[in-house]
Structures are given as C-alpha cells and as structure tokens.
CSV table of C-alpha atoms in Angstrom, one decimal:
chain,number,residue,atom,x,y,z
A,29,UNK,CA,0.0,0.0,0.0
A,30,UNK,CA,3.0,2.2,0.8
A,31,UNK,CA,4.9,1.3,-2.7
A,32,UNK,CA,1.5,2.3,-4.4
A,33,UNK,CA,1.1,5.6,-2.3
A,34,UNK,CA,4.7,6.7,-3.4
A,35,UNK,CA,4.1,5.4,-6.9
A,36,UNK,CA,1.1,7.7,-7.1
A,37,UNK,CA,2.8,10.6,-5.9
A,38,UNK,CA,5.5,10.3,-8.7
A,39,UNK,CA,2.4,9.8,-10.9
A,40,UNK,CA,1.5,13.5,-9.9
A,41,UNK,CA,4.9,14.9,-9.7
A,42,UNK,CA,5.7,14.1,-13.3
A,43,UNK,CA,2.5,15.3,-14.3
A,44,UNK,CA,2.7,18.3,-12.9
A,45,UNK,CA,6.7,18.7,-13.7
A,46,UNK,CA,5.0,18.2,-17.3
A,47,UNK,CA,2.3,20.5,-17.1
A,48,UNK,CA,5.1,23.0,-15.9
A,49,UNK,CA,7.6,22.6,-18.4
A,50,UNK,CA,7.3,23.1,-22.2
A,51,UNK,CA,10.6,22.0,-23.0
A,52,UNK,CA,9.8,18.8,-21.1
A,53,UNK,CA,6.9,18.0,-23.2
A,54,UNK,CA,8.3,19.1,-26.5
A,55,UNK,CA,10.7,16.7,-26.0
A,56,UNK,CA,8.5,14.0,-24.9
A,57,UNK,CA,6.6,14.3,-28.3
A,58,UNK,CA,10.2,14.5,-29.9
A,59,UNK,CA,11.1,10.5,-28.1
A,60,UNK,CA,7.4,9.3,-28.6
A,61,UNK,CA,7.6,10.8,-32.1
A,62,UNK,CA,11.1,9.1,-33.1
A,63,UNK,CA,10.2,5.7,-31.2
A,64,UNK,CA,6.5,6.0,-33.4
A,65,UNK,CA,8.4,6.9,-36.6
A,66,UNK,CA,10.9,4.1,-36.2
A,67,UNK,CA,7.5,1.4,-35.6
A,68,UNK,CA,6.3,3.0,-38.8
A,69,UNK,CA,9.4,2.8,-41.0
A,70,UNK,CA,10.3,0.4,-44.0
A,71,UNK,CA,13.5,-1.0,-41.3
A,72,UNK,CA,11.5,-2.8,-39.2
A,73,UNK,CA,9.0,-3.9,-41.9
A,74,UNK,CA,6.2,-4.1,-38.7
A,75,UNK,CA,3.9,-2.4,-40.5
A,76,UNK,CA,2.6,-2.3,-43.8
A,77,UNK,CA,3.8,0.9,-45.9
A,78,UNK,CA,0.7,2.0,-47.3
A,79,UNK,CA,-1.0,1.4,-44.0
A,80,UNK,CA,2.0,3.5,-42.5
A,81,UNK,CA,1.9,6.0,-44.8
A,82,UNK,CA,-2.1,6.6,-44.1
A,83,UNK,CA,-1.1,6.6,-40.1
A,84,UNK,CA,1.5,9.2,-40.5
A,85,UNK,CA,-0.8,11.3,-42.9
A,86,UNK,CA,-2.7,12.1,-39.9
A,87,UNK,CA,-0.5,11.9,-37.3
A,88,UNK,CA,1.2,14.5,-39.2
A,89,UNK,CA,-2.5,17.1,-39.0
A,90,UNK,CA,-1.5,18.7,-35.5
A,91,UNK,CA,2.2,19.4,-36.6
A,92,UNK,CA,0.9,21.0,-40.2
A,93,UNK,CA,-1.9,22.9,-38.4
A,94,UNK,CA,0.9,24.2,-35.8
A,95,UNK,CA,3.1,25.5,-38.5
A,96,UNK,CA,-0.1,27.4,-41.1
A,97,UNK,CA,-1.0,29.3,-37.7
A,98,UNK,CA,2.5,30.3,-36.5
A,99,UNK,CA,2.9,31.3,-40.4
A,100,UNK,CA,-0.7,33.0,-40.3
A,101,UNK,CA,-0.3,35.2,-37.4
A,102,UNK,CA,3.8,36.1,-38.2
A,103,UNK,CA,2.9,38.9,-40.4
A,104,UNK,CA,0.5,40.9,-38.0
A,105,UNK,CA,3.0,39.6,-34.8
A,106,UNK,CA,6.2,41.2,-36.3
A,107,UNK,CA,4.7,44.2,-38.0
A,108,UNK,CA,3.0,45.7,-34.8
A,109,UNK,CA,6.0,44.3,-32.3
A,110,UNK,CA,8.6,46.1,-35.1
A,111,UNK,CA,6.8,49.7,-34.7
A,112,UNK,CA,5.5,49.3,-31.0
A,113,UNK,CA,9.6,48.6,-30.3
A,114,UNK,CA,11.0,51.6,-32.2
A,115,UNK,CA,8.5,54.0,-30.9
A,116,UNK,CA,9.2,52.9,-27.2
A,117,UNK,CA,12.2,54.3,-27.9
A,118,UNK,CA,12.9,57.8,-26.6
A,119,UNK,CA,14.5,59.3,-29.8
A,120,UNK,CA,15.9,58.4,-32.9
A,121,UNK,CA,19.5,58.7,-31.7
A,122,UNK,CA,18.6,55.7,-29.7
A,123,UNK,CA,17.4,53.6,-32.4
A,124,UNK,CA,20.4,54.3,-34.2
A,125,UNK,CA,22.8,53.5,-31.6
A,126,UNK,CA,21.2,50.0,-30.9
A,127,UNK,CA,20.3,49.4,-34.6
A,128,UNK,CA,24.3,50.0,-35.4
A,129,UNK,CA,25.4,47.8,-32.5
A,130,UNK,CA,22.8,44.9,-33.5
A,131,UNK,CA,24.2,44.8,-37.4
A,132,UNK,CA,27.7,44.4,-36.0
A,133,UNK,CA,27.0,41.5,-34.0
A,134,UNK,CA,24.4,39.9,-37.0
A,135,UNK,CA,27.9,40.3,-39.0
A,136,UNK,CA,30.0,38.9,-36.8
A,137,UNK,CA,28.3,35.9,-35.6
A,138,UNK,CA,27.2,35.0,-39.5
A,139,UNK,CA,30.9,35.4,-39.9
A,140,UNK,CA,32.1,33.0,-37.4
A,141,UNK,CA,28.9,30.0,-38.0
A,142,UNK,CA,30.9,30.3,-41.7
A,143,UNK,CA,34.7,30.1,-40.4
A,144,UNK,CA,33.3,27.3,-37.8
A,145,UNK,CA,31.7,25.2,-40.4
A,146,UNK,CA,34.6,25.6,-43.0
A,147,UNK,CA,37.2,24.8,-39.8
A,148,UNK,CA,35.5,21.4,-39.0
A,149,UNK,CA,35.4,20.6,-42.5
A,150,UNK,CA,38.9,20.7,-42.8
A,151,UNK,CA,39.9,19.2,-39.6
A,152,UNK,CA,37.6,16.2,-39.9
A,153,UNK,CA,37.2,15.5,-43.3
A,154,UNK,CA,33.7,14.1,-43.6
A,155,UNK,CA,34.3,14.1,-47.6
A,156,UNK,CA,36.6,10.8,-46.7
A,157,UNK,CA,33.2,9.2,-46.1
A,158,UNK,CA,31.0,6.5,-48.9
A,159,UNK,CA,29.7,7.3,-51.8
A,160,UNK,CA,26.4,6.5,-50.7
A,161,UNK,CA,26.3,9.2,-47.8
A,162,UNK,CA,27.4,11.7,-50.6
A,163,UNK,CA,24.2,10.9,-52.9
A,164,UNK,CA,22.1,10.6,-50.1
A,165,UNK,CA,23.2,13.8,-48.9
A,166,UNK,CA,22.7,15.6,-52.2
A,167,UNK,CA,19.1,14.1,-52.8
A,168,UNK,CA,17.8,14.6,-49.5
A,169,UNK,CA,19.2,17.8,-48.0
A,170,UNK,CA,18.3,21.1,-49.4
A,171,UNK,CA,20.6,23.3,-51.2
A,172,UNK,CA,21.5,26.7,-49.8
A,173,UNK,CA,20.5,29.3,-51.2
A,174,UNK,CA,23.3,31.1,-53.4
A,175,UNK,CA,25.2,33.9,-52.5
A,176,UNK,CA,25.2,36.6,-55.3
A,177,UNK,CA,28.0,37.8,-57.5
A,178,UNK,CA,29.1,41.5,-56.6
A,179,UNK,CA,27.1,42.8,-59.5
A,180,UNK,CA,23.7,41.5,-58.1
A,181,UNK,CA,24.8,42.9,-54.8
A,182,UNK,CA,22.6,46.7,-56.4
A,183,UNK,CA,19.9,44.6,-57.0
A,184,UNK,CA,19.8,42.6,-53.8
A,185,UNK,CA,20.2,45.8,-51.8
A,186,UNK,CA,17.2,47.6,-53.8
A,187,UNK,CA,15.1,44.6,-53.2
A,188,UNK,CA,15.0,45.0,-49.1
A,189,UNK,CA,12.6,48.1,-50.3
A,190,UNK,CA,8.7,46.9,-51.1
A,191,UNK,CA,7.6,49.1,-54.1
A,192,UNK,CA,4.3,47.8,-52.6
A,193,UNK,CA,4.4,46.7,-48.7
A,194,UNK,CA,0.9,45.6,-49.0
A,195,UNK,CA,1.9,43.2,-51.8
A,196,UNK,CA,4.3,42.3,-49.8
A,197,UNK,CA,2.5,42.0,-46.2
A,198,UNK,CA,0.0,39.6,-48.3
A,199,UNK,CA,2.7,37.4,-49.9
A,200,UNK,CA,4.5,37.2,-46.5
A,201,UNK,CA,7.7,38.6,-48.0
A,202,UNK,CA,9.4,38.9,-44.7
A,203,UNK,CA,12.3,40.8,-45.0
A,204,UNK,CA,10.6,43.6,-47.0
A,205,UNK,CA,7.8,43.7,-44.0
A,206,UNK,CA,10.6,44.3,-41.6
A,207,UNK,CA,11.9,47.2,-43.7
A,208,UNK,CA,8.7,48.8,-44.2
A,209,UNK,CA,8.1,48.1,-40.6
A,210,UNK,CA,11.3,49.8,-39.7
A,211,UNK,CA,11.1,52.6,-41.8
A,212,UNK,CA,7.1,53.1,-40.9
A,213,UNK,CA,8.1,53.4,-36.7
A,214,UNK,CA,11.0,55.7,-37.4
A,215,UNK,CA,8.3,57.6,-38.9
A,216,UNK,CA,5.7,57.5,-36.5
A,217,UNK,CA,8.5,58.4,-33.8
A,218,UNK,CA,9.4,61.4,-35.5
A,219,UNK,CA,6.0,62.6,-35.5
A,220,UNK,CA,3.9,64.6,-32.2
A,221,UNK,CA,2.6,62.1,-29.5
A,222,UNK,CA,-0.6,63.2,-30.4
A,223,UNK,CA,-0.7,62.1,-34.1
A,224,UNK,CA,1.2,58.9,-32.8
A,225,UNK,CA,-1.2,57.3,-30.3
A,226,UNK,CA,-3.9,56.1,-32.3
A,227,UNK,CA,-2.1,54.0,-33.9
A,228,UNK,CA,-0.1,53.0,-31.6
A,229,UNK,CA,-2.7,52.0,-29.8
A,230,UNK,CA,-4.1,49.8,-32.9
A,231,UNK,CA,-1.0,48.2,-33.2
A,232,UNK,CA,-0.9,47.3,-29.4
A,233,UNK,CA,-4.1,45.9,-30.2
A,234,UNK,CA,-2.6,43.9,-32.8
A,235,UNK,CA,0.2,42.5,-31.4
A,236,UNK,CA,-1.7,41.4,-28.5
A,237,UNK,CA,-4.6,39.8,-30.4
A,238,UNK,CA,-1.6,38.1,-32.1
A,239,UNK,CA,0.1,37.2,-29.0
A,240,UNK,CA,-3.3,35.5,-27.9
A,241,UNK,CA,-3.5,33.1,-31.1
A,242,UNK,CA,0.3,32.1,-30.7
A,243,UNK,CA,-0.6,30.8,-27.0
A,244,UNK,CA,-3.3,29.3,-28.8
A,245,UNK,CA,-1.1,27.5,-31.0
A,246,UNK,CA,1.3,26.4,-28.3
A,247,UNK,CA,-1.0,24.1,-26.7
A,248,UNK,CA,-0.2,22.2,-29.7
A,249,UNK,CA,3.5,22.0,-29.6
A,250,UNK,CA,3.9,18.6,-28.1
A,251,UNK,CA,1.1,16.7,-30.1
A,252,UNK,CA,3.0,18.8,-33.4
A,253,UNK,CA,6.6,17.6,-32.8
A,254,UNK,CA,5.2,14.6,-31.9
A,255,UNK,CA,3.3,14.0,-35.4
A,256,UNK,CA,6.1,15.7,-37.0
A,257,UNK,CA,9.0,13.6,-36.1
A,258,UNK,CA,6.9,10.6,-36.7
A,259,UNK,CA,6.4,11.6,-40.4
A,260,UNK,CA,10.0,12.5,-41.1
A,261,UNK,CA,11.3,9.3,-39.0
A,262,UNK,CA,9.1,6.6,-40.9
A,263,UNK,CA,10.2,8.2,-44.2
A,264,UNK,CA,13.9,8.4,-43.9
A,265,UNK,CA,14.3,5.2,-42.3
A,266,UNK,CA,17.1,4.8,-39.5
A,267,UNK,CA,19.5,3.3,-42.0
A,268,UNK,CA,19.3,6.7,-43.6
A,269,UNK,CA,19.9,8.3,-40.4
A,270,UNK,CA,23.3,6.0,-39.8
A,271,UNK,CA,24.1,6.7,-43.3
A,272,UNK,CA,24.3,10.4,-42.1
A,273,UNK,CA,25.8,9.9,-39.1
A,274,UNK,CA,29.0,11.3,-40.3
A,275,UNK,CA,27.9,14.4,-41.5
A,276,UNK,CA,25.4,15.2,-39.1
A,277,UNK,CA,27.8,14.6,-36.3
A,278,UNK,CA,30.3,16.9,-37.6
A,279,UNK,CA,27.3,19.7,-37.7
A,280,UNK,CA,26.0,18.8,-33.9
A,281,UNK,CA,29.9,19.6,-33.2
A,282,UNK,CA,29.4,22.6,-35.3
A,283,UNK,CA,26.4,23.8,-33.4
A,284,UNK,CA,28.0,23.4,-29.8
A,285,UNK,CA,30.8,25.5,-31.0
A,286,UNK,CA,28.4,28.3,-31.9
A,287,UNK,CA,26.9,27.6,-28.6
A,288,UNK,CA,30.2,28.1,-26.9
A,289,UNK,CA,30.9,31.2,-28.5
A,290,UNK,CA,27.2,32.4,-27.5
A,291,UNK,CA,27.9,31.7,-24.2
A,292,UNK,CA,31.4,33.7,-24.3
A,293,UNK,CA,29.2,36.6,-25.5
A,294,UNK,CA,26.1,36.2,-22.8
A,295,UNK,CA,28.7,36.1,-20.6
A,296,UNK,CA,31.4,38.8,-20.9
A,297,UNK,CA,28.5,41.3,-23.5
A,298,UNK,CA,25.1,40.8,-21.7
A,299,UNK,CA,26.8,39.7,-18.2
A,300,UNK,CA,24.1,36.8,-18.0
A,301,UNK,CA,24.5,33.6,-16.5
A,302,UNK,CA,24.3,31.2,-20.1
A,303,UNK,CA,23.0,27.9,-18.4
A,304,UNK,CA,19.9,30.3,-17.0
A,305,UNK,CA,19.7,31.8,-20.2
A,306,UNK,CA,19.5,28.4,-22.7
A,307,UNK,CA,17.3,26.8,-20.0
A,308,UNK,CA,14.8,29.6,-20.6
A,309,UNK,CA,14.8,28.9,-24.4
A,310,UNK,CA,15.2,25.2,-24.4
A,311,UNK,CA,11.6,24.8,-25.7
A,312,UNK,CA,12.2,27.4,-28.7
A,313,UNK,CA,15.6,25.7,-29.2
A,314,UNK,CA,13.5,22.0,-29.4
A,315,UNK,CA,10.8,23.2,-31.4
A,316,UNK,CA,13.0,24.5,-33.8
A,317,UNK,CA,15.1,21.3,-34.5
A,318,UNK,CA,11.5,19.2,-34.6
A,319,UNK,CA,9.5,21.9,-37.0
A,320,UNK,CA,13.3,22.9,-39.1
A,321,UNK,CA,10.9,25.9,-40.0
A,322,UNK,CA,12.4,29.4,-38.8
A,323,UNK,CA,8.6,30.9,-39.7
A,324,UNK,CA,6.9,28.6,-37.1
A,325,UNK,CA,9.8,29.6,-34.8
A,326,UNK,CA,9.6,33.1,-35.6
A,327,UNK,CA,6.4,34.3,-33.7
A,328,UNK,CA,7.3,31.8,-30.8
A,329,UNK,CA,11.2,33.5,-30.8
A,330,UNK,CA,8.7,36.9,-29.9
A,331,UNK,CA,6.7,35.2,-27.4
A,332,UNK,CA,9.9,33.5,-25.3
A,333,UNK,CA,11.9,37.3,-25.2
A,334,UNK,CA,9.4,38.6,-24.1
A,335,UNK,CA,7.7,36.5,-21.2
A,336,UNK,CA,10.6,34.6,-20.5
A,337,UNK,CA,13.4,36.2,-20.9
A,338,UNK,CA,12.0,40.5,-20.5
A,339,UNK,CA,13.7,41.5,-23.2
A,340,UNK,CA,12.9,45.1,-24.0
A,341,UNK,CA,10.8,46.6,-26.7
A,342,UNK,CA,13.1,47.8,-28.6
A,343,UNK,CA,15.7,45.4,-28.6
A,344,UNK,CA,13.2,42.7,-29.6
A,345,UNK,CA,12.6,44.9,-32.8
A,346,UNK,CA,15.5,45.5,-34.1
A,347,UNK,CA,16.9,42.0,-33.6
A,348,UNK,CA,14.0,40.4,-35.5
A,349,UNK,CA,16.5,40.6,-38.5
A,350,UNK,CA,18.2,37.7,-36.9
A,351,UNK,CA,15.5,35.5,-37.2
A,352,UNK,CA,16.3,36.0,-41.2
A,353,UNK,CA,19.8,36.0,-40.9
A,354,UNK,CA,19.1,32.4,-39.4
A,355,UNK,CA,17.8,31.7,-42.9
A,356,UNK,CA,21.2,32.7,-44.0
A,357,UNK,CA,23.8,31.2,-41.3
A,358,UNK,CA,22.2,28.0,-41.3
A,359,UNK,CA,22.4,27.0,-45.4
A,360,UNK,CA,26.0,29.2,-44.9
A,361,UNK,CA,27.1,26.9,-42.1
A,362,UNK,CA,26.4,23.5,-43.8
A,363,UNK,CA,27.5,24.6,-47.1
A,364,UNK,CA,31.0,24.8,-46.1
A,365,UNK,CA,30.4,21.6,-44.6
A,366,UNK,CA,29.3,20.1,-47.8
A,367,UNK,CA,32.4,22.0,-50.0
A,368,UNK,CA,34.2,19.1,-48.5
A,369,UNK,CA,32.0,16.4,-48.1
C-alpha cells in the first residue's frame, strides 16, 4: 500500500513537472515521435507501408496545423511588435545606436557560423566518407541558397525596399515587411505624440490579439513535434539516419561551438548567467530542430523574449532581422560543410 502511495505521488509529480515545463513536453513528443516513426518505418518492416503511410498522414494534422497558424499570425505579430519597439524608444538617436550595434553582431556571428563550419570541414574530413552518404546527402538535404556575385549585390540591396508593402505584407515577403516596418516606426517616432497614439494604440491591439493566437497554438507544440518527427522518422528510415551519421555529427559539433561562442558573448557582453539563459529557451531551441521551419519559430522566438526572458521593446525589434539572418547562417554553415563532403 505504501509502494503504491509513493508510486502515485511520482504519478503526480511528473504530471505536474510536465504541465510546468514546455521544453519537457516538446521533448517527450520528440522520443514518442522518433520511437513512433521508427515502428512506422520500411526498417523494421512491422507495418505495412501503405497502411504506415495513411497513419502518419494524420498523425502529421497537429504538426501542419501548428506550422499554417504560427505562419498565419507572423505577419500581424512582427509588423505591430517592429513599430511598437521603435517608438518605445525615446529618440531616434537611440534607435540608431542600438540598430548599429545589433548589425555588427548579425555580422560577426554570420561570420564566425561560416569560419566554424569551413574549420570542421577541414579538420575532420567528412568528404573521406562512402559514396552512398554523398548521394544521399545531395538528394535529400536542401541546397542553400546562393550567395550573389558582386554585380547582383545593387539589386539585392534595392530589393530590401517593397515598391508595394501591402503586396508584400500579403505574400509574406518577410524581410521587405521588416523594412517597411522599420522605416514606418522611425516615422511615426518622428512625429507629435498626439498624431502617434492612435495608432499605436491599434498596433498594441494587434500584437496582442496576435500574442493571444500564438498561445493558442502552443498548446499544440507537443502533439505537433510529436506527429512531425513521426512523419519525417518513418520516411527516412534509420539506416538513412546511420548513413548520415557522419555528416550530421560533424554539424552537432558545429552547433555546440556556436553555442560556446554564445555563451562567451552572454557572458562577458550581456553579463548573463548562459546555463539560465539556454534553459529559458530550451523549448524554442527544441521546437526549432522538430519543425526545421524558422517561420513557425519566428512568432514563438517573440513570445519567449518577451515572457521569459523580459527582453525590451526595442531590442526585440530590431533584432528580429536575426530570425532572417538564421535563414542565412544555417544553409551558410552547412554549405562549407558540404564543399568538403
């Protein structure tokens, strides 16, 4: 009677640990998901494959509807939190100071994800690996995206500037939004209080409507990742995961050196403790490698700086960029990997 007494009060402790923690169920849907996707899969032959297929098809409805509303609301979520940053800001001299001292860091960190990746690559040599890893790393992992020649570099630059940001807004052309977004609060700061507040006021209403149907959406997270990881597990196979091993060991090593250096920078720039810090993102960080989408992460990114770490206004705003130069450092990062693969 005793054994079952304490056996019930575990019961209750790892629920409510569970109920507590959304890192801790993310990544419970991430084991359940890889242990489904694995019972699924063509290795184990346990199921049939058409049958399997069907399963996932649905297990895979949270995880899809989890993604379309993170991607629905991201528009309305960065527009309003981009304008409602800038204007909390007491002047435009401040903008600038912080807007300059956020574009140096984008730089250098882009810089050394590139010199990290192109370092390993050297070093280990995962090019020494089989043939087969080589094909089935060129079928199944996306290409990056490719880096223009300096006479596209005009062209590039004048595309940042929406000739129509409502075209844009609709098409969910990101980094044009952020510009117009930008350049919209600069303008509403320069103008009188009293032309300002309305809407300000609208946009507050905005981003908080938006807030609202991102909470909404997290009550999905572990059923998503779950469905998710299922899907992509039963359809690679584990044998295509060993296959990988080499390669994507060599990019987990890359990704704790970045870590490393973001610690050194949390540590000697922010003065902030980095194990508090990463434990306070851990579910963002886990959602991200589950989803691999950077516009489902996007509005949660908003949501986490600002309830869990109190990040201020208008340093969330101007370092919403980084969620695109993630776009850009990631497919930079394993691209020097694959030079040499």
């Amino acid at each position: 009677m005793l054994s079952f007494k304490k056996l019930n009060s575990l019961n209750v402790k790892v629920i409510t640990h569970l109920k507590e923690k959304l890192w801790l169920k993310i990544f419970v849907g991430m084991l359940a998901g890889i242990f489904t996707g694995i019972l699924l899969g063509s290795d184990l032959s346990l199921v049939n494959r058409n049958i399997a297929q069907l399963t996932t098809s649905w297990l895979v409805i949270p995880g899809l509807i989890f993604i379309n509303l993170l991607q629905m609301i991201m528009v309305p979520l960065i527009f309003s939190s981009i304008i409602l940053g800038i204007c909390s800001a007491e002047n435009i001299e401040n903008v600038k100071k912080l807007g300059i001292g956020t574009l140096i860091y984008f730089v250098f960190t882009t810089f050394i994800a590139v010199t990290i990746g192109i370092a390993l690559s050297l070093w280990l040599e995962p090019g020494k690996s089989t043939t087969q890893i080589k094909n089935t790393l060129n079928s199944n992992i996306p290409s990056a995206t490719e880096i223009p020649t300096l006479d596209k570099y005009p062209e590039l630059f004048m595309s940042f500037f929406p000739k129509n940001p409502f075209l844009s807004i609709t098409q969910g052309e990101m980094l044009n939004v952020i510009v117009f977004s930008i350049l919209l609060g600069i303008a509403i700061l320069s103008v009188s209080k009293d032309l300002s507040k309305p809407i300000l006021e609208i946009l507050n209403s905005v981003f908080q409507i938006s807030m609202k149907i991102v909470n909404w959406a997290m009550a999905l997270t572990p059923f998503a990742v779950f469905g998710l990881m299922a899907k992509a597990i039963s359809s690679i196979g584990v044998e295509l995961l060993v296959t990988l091993g080499v390669y994507m060991s060599v990019v987990l090593l890359g990704l704790v050196s970045i870590l490393g250096v973001y610690s050194i920078i949390l540590i000697f720039l922010a003065k902030r403790n980095p194990i508090g810090f990463f434990s306070k993102i851990a579910g963002l960080q886990l959602l991200a490698f589950s989803t691999s989408s950077s516009a489902a992460v996007m509005p949660v990114s908003i949501q986490t700086a600002t309830e869990n770490l109190g990040v201020k206004k208008i340093s969330r705003s101007l370092s919403f960029p980084s969620e695109l130069r993630s776009i850009w450092t990631g497919p930079l990062f394993t691209k020097q990997l694959r030079q040499f693969f």
